[in-house]
Tab-separated table of C-alpha atoms in Angstrom:
chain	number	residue	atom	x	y	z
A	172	UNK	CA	0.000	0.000	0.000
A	173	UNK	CA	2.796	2.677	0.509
A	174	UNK	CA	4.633	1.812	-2.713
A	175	UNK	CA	1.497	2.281	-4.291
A	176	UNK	CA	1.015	5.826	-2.770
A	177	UNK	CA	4.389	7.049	-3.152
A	178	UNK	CA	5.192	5.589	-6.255
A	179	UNK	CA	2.632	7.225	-8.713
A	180	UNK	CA	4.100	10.820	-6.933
A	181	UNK	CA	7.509	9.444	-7.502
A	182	UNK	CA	6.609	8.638	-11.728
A	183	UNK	CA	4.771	12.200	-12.204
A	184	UNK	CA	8.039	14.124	-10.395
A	185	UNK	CA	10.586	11.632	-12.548
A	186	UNK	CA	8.501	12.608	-16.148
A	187	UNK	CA	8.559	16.402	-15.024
A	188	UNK	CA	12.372	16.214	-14.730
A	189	UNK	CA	12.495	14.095	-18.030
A	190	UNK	CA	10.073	16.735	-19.586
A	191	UNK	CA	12.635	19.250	-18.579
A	192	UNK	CA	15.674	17.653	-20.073
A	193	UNK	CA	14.077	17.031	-23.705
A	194	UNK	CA	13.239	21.178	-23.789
A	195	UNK	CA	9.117	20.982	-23.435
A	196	UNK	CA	9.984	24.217	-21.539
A	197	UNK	CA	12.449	26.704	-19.929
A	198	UNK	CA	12.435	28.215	-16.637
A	199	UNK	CA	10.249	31.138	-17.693
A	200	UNK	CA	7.630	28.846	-18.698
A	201	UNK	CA	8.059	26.893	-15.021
A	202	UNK	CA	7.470	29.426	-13.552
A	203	UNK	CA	4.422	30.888	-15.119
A	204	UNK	CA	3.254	27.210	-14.604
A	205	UNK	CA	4.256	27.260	-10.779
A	206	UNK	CA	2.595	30.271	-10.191
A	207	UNK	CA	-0.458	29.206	-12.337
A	208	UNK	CA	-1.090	25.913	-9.857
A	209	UNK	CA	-0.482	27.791	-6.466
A	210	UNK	CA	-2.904	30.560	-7.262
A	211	UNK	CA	-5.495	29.122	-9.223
A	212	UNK	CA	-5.498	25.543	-9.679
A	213	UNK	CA	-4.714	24.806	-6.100
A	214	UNK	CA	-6.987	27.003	-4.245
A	215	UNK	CA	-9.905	25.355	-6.485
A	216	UNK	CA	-9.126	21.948	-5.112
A	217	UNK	CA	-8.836	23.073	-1.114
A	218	UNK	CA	-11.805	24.651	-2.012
A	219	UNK	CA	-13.911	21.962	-3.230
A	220	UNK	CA	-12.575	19.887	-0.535
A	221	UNK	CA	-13.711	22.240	2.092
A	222	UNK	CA	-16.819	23.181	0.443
A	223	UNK	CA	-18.166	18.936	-0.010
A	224	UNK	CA	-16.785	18.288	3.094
A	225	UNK	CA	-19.124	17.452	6.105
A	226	UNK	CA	-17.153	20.249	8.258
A	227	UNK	CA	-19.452	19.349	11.406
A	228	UNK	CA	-19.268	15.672	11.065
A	229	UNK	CA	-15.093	16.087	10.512
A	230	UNK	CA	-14.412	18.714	12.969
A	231	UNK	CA	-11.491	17.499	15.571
A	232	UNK	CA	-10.827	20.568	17.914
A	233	UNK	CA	-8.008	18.147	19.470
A	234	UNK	CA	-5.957	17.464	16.547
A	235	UNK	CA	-6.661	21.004	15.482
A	236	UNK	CA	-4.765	21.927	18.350
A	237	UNK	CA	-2.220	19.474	18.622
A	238	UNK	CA	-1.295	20.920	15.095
A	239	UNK	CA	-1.066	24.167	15.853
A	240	UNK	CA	0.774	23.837	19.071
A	241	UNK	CA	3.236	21.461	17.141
A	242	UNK	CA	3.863	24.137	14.305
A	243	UNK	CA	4.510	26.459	17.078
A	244	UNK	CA	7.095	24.596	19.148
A	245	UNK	CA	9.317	23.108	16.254
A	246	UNK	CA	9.594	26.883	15.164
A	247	UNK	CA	10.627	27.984	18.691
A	248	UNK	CA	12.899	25.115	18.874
A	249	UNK	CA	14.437	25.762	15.172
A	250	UNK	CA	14.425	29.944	16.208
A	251	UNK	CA	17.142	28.896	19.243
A	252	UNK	CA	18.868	25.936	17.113
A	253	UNK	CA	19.694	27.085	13.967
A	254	UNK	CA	21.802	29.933	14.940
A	255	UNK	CA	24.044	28.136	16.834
A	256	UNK	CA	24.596	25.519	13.570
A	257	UNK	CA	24.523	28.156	10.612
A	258	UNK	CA	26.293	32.191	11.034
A	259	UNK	CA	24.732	33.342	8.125
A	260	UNK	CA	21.901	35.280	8.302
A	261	UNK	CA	20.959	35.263	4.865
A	262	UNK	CA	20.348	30.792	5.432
A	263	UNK	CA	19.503	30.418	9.166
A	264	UNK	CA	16.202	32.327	8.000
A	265	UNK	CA	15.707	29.548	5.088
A	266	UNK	CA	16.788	26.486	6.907
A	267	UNK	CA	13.897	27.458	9.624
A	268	UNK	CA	11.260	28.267	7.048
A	269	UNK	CA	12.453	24.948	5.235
A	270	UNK	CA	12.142	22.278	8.490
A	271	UNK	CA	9.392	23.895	9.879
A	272	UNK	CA	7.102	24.409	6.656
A	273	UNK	CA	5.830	21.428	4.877
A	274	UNK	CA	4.355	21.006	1.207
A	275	UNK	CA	1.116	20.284	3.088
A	276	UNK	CA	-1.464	21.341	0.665
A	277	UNK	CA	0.608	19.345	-2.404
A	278	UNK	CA	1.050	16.047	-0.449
A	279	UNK	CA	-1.276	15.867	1.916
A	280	UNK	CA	-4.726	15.582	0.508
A	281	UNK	CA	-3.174	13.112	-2.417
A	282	UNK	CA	-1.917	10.722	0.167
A	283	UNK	CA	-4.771	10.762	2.495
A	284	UNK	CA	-6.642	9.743	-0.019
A	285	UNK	CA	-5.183	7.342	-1.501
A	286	UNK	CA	-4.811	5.565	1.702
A	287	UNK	CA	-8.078	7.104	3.026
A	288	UNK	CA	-10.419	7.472	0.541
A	289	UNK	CA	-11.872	10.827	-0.504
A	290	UNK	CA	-14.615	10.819	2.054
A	291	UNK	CA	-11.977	10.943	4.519
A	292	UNK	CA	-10.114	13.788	2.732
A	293	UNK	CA	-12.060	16.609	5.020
A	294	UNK	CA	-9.887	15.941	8.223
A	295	UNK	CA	-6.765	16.767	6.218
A	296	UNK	CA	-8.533	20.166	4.596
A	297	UNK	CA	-9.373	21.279	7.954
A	298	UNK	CA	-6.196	20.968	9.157
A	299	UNK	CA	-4.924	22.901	5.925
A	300	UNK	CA	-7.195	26.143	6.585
A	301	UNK	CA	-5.682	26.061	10.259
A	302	UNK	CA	-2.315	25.386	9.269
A	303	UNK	CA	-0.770	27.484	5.976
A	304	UNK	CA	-1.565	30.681	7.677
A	305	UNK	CA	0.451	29.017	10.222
A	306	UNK	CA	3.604	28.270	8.130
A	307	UNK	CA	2.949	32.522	6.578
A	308	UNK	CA	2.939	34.221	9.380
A	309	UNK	CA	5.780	32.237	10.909
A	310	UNK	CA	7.907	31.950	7.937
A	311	UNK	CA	7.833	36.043	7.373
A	312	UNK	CA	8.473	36.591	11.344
A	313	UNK	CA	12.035	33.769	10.408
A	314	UNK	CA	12.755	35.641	7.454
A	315	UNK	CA	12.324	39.497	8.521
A	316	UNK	CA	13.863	38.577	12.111
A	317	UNK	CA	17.438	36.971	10.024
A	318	UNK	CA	17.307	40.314	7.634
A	319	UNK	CA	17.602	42.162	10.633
A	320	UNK	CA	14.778	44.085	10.564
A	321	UNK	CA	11.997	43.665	13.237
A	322	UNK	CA	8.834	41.765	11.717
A	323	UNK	CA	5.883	43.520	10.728
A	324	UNK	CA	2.459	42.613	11.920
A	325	UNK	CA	0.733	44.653	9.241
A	326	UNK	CA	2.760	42.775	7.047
A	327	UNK	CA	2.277	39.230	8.389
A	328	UNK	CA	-1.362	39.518	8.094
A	329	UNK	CA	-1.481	40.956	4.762
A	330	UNK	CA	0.128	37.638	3.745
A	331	UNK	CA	-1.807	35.612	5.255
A	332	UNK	CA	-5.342	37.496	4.276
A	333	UNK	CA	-4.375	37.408	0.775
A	334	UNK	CA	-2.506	34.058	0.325
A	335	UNK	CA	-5.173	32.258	-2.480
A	336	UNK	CA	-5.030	28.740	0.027
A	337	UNK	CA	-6.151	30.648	2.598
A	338	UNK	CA	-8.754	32.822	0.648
A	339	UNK	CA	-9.940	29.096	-0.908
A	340	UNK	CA	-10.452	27.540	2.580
A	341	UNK	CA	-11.990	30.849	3.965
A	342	UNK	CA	-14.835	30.213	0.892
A	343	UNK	CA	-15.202	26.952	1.167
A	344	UNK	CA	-16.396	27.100	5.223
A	345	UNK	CA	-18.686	30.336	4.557
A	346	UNK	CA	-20.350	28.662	1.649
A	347	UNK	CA	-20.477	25.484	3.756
A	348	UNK	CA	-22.591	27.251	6.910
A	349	UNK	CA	-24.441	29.513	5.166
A	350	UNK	CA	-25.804	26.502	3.151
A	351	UNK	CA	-25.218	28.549	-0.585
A	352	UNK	CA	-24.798	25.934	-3.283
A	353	UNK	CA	-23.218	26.328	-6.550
A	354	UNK	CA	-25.295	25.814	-9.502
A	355	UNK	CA	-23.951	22.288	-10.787
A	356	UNK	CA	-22.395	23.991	-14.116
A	357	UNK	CA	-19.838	26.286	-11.553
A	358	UNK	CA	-19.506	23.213	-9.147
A	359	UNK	CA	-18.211	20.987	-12.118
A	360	UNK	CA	-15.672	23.467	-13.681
A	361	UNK	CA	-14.133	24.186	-9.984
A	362	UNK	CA	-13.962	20.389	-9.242
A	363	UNK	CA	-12.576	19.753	-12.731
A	364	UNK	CA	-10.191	22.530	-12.704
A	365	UNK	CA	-8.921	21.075	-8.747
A	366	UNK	CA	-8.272	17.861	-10.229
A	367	UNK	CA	-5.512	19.501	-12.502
A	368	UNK	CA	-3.430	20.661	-9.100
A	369	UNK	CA	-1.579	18.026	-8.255
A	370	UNK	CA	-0.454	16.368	-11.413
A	371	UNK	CA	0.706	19.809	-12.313
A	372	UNK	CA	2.340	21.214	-9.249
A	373	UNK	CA	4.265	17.487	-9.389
A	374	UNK	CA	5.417	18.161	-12.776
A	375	UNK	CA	6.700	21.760	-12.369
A	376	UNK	CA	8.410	20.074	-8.872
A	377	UNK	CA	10.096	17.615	-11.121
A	378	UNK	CA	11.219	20.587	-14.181
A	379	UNK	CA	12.519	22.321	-10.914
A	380	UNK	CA	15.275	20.233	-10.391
A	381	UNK	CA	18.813	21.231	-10.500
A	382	UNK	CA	21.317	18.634	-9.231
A	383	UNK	CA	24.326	20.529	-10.352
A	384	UNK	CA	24.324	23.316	-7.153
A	385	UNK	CA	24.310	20.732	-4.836
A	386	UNK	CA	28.223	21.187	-3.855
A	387	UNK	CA	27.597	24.201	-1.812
A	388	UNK	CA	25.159	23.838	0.208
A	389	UNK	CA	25.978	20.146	1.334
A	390	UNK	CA	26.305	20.950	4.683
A	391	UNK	CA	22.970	23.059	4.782
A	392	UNK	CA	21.304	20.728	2.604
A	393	UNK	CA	21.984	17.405	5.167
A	394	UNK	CA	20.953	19.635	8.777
A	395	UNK	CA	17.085	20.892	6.088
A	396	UNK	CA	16.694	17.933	4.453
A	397	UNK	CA	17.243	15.710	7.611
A	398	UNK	CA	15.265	17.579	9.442
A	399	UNK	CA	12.271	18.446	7.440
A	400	UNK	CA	12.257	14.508	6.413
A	401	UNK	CA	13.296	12.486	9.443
A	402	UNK	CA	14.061	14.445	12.624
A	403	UNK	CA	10.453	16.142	12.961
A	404	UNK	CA	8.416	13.402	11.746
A	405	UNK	CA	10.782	11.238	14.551
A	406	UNK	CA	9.876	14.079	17.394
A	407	UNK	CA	6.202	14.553	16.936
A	408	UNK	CA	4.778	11.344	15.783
A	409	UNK	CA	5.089	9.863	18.752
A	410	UNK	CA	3.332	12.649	20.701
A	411	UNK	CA	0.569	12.581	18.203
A	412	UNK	CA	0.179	8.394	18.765
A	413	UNK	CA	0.123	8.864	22.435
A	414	UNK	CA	-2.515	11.517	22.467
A	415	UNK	CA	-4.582	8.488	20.421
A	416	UNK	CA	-4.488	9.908	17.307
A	417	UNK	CA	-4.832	6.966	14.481
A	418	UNK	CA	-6.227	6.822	10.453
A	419	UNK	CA	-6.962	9.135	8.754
A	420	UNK	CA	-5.771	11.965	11.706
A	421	UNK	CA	-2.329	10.188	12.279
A	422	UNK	CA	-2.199	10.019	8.317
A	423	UNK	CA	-2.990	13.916	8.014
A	424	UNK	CA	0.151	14.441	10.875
A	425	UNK	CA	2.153	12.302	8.954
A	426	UNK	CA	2.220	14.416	6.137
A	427	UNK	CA	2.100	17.823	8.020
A	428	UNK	CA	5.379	16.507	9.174
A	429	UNK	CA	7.078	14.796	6.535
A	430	UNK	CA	5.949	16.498	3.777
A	431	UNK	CA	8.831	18.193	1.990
A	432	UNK	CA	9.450	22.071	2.257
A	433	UNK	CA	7.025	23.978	0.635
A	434	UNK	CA	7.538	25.366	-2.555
A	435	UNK	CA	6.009	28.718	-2.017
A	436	UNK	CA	9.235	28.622	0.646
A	437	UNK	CA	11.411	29.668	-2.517
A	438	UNK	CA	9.638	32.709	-3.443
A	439	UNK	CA	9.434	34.059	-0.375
A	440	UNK	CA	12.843	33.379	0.319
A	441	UNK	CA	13.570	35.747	-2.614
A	442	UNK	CA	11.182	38.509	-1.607
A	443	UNK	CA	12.656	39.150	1.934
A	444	UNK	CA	16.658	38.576	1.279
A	445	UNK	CA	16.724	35.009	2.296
A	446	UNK	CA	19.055	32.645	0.333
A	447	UNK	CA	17.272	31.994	-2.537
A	448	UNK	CA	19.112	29.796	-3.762
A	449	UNK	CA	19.637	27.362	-0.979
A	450	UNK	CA	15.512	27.698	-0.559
A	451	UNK	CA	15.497	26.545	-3.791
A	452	UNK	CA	17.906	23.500	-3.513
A	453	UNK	CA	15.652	23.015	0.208
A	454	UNK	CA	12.642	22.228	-1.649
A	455	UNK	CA	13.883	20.344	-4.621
A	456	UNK	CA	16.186	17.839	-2.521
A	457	UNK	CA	13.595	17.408	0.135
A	458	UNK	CA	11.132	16.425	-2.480
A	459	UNK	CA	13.230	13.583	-3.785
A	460	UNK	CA	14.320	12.514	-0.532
A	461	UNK	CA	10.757	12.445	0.577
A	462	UNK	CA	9.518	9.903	-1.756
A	463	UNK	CA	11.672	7.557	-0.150
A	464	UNK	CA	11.178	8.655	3.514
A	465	UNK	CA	7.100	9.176	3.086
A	466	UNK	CA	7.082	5.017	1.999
A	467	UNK	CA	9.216	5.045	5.100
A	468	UNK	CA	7.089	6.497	7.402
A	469	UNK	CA	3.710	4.529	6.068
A	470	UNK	CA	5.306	1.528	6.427
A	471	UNK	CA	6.448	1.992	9.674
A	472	UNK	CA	2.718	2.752	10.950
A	473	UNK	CA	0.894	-0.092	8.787
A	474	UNK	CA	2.698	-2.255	10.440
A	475	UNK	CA	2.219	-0.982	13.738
A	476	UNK	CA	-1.359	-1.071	13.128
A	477	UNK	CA	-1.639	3.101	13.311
A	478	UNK	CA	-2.997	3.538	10.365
């Protein structure tokens, strides 16, 4: 079962790459792509998960909180770590946005439901709409604090009120409660257009990739990679299966966790003086590593009966 989860996310990555290497497009055109799936074709699918989803039937205010409280401490932890393993401003910023900020939205509804099934997918949108504004706010406070200037609440919330994921979930639960349905011609397009997200967003991932800059940043690359991918899943897993988390919740964790670094990481990175270049090698090499380390991770809690 986790070979056949991983592996189809694996195949669409590998033909991006190959896609890349026999010229189908350039960087310009990856990135017009990129921005394409994160604020349009994305947002449609949270949406359409939050908006079908049977919010009052799904609603967890325990693992709701567990999340955010979990977000919250690995940041404080990586805030007081990472300066005392990297001295330059310009990455400590980056390597904290990178392990604490996962590629939630891209891998986590996919893999819940393949393991799931889609019924089950509502848990893991909830979580989203609590969560990304989480990973914003947080990232711009790592980002602003390593540029040294002091962060900006007006700023922070203007991110976070007009990032399109957040804007997506925000529709989704007001259309939900106030019981408006979309005539079945809109509802078809939006679900239609969602179902184009993650193919795409896998395939610009895979034209992404750049092996040749990996020299570097080795040493940067092994403490972000490692601990995106291994040491945070290792640290708050446990936690979540004591609390009695299990399914589809411990699923939804799984992937908050061990997702790889968000791509959206990158771009911010450039916007506020981070290393944009080391975000950028962040998010490609803890994408392939993750393929491995995701069938990892499933494994592990199949056979423990967790999931």
């Amino acid at each position: 079962m986790a070979f056949n989860v991983v592996m189809p996310l694996f195949l669409t990555i590998a033909i991006g790459y190959g896609l890349k290497v026999l010229k189908f497009y350039d960087k310009p055109a990856l990135d017009v792509m990129n921005k394409l799936c994160f604020k349009v074709f994305l947002p449609l699918m949270l949406f359409e998960n939050v908006y079908k989803t049977d919010l009052a039937g799904v609603f967890n205010g325990k693992i709701l909180v567990f999340s955010v409280i979990s977000v919250f401490v690995m940041f404080v932890i990586l805030m007081l770590l990472i300066p005392r393993v990297e001295k330059d401003n310009a990455r400590r910023g980056v390597l904290i946005q990178a392990m604490f900020r996962s590629n939630f939205v891209l891998f986590g509804l996919p893999v819940v439901i393949s393991l799931c099934g889609e019924e089950a997918s509502g848990v893991t949108a909830l979580m989203i709409a609590v969560v990304v504004p989480m990973y914003n706010a947080l990232s711009v406070v790592a980002l602003e604090t390593f540029r040294g200037g002091k962060p900006s609440l007006k700023k922070i919330g203007r991110g976070v009120i007009t990032n399109p994921l957040i804007i997506a979930s925000a529709l989704g639960i007001l259309l939900f409660f106030t019981g408006v349905k979309l005539p079945y011609a809109v509802d078809k397009t939006i679900a239609d257009l969602g179902k184009i997200a993650t193919p795409l967003a896998l395939v610009v991932l895979g034209g992404s990739f750049d092996f040749s800059k990996i020299r570097g940043y080795a040493r940067q690359l092994l403490i972000g990679v490692g601990g995106k991918l291994v040491i945070g899943p290792a640290l708050f897993l446990p936690i979540g299966v004591a609390l009695g988390f299990r399914d589809v919740e411990l699923t939804s964790l799984m992937i908050m966790f061990g997702a790889p670094t968000a791509v959206s990481s990158f771009t911010m990175a450039q916007q506020m003086d981070g290393d944009s270049e080391l975000a950028g090698q962040l998010v490609v090499f803890s994408s392939a590593f993750s393929i491995l380390t995701i069938f990892i991770w499933i494994f592990i809690l199949k056979q423990l009966n967790l999931m």
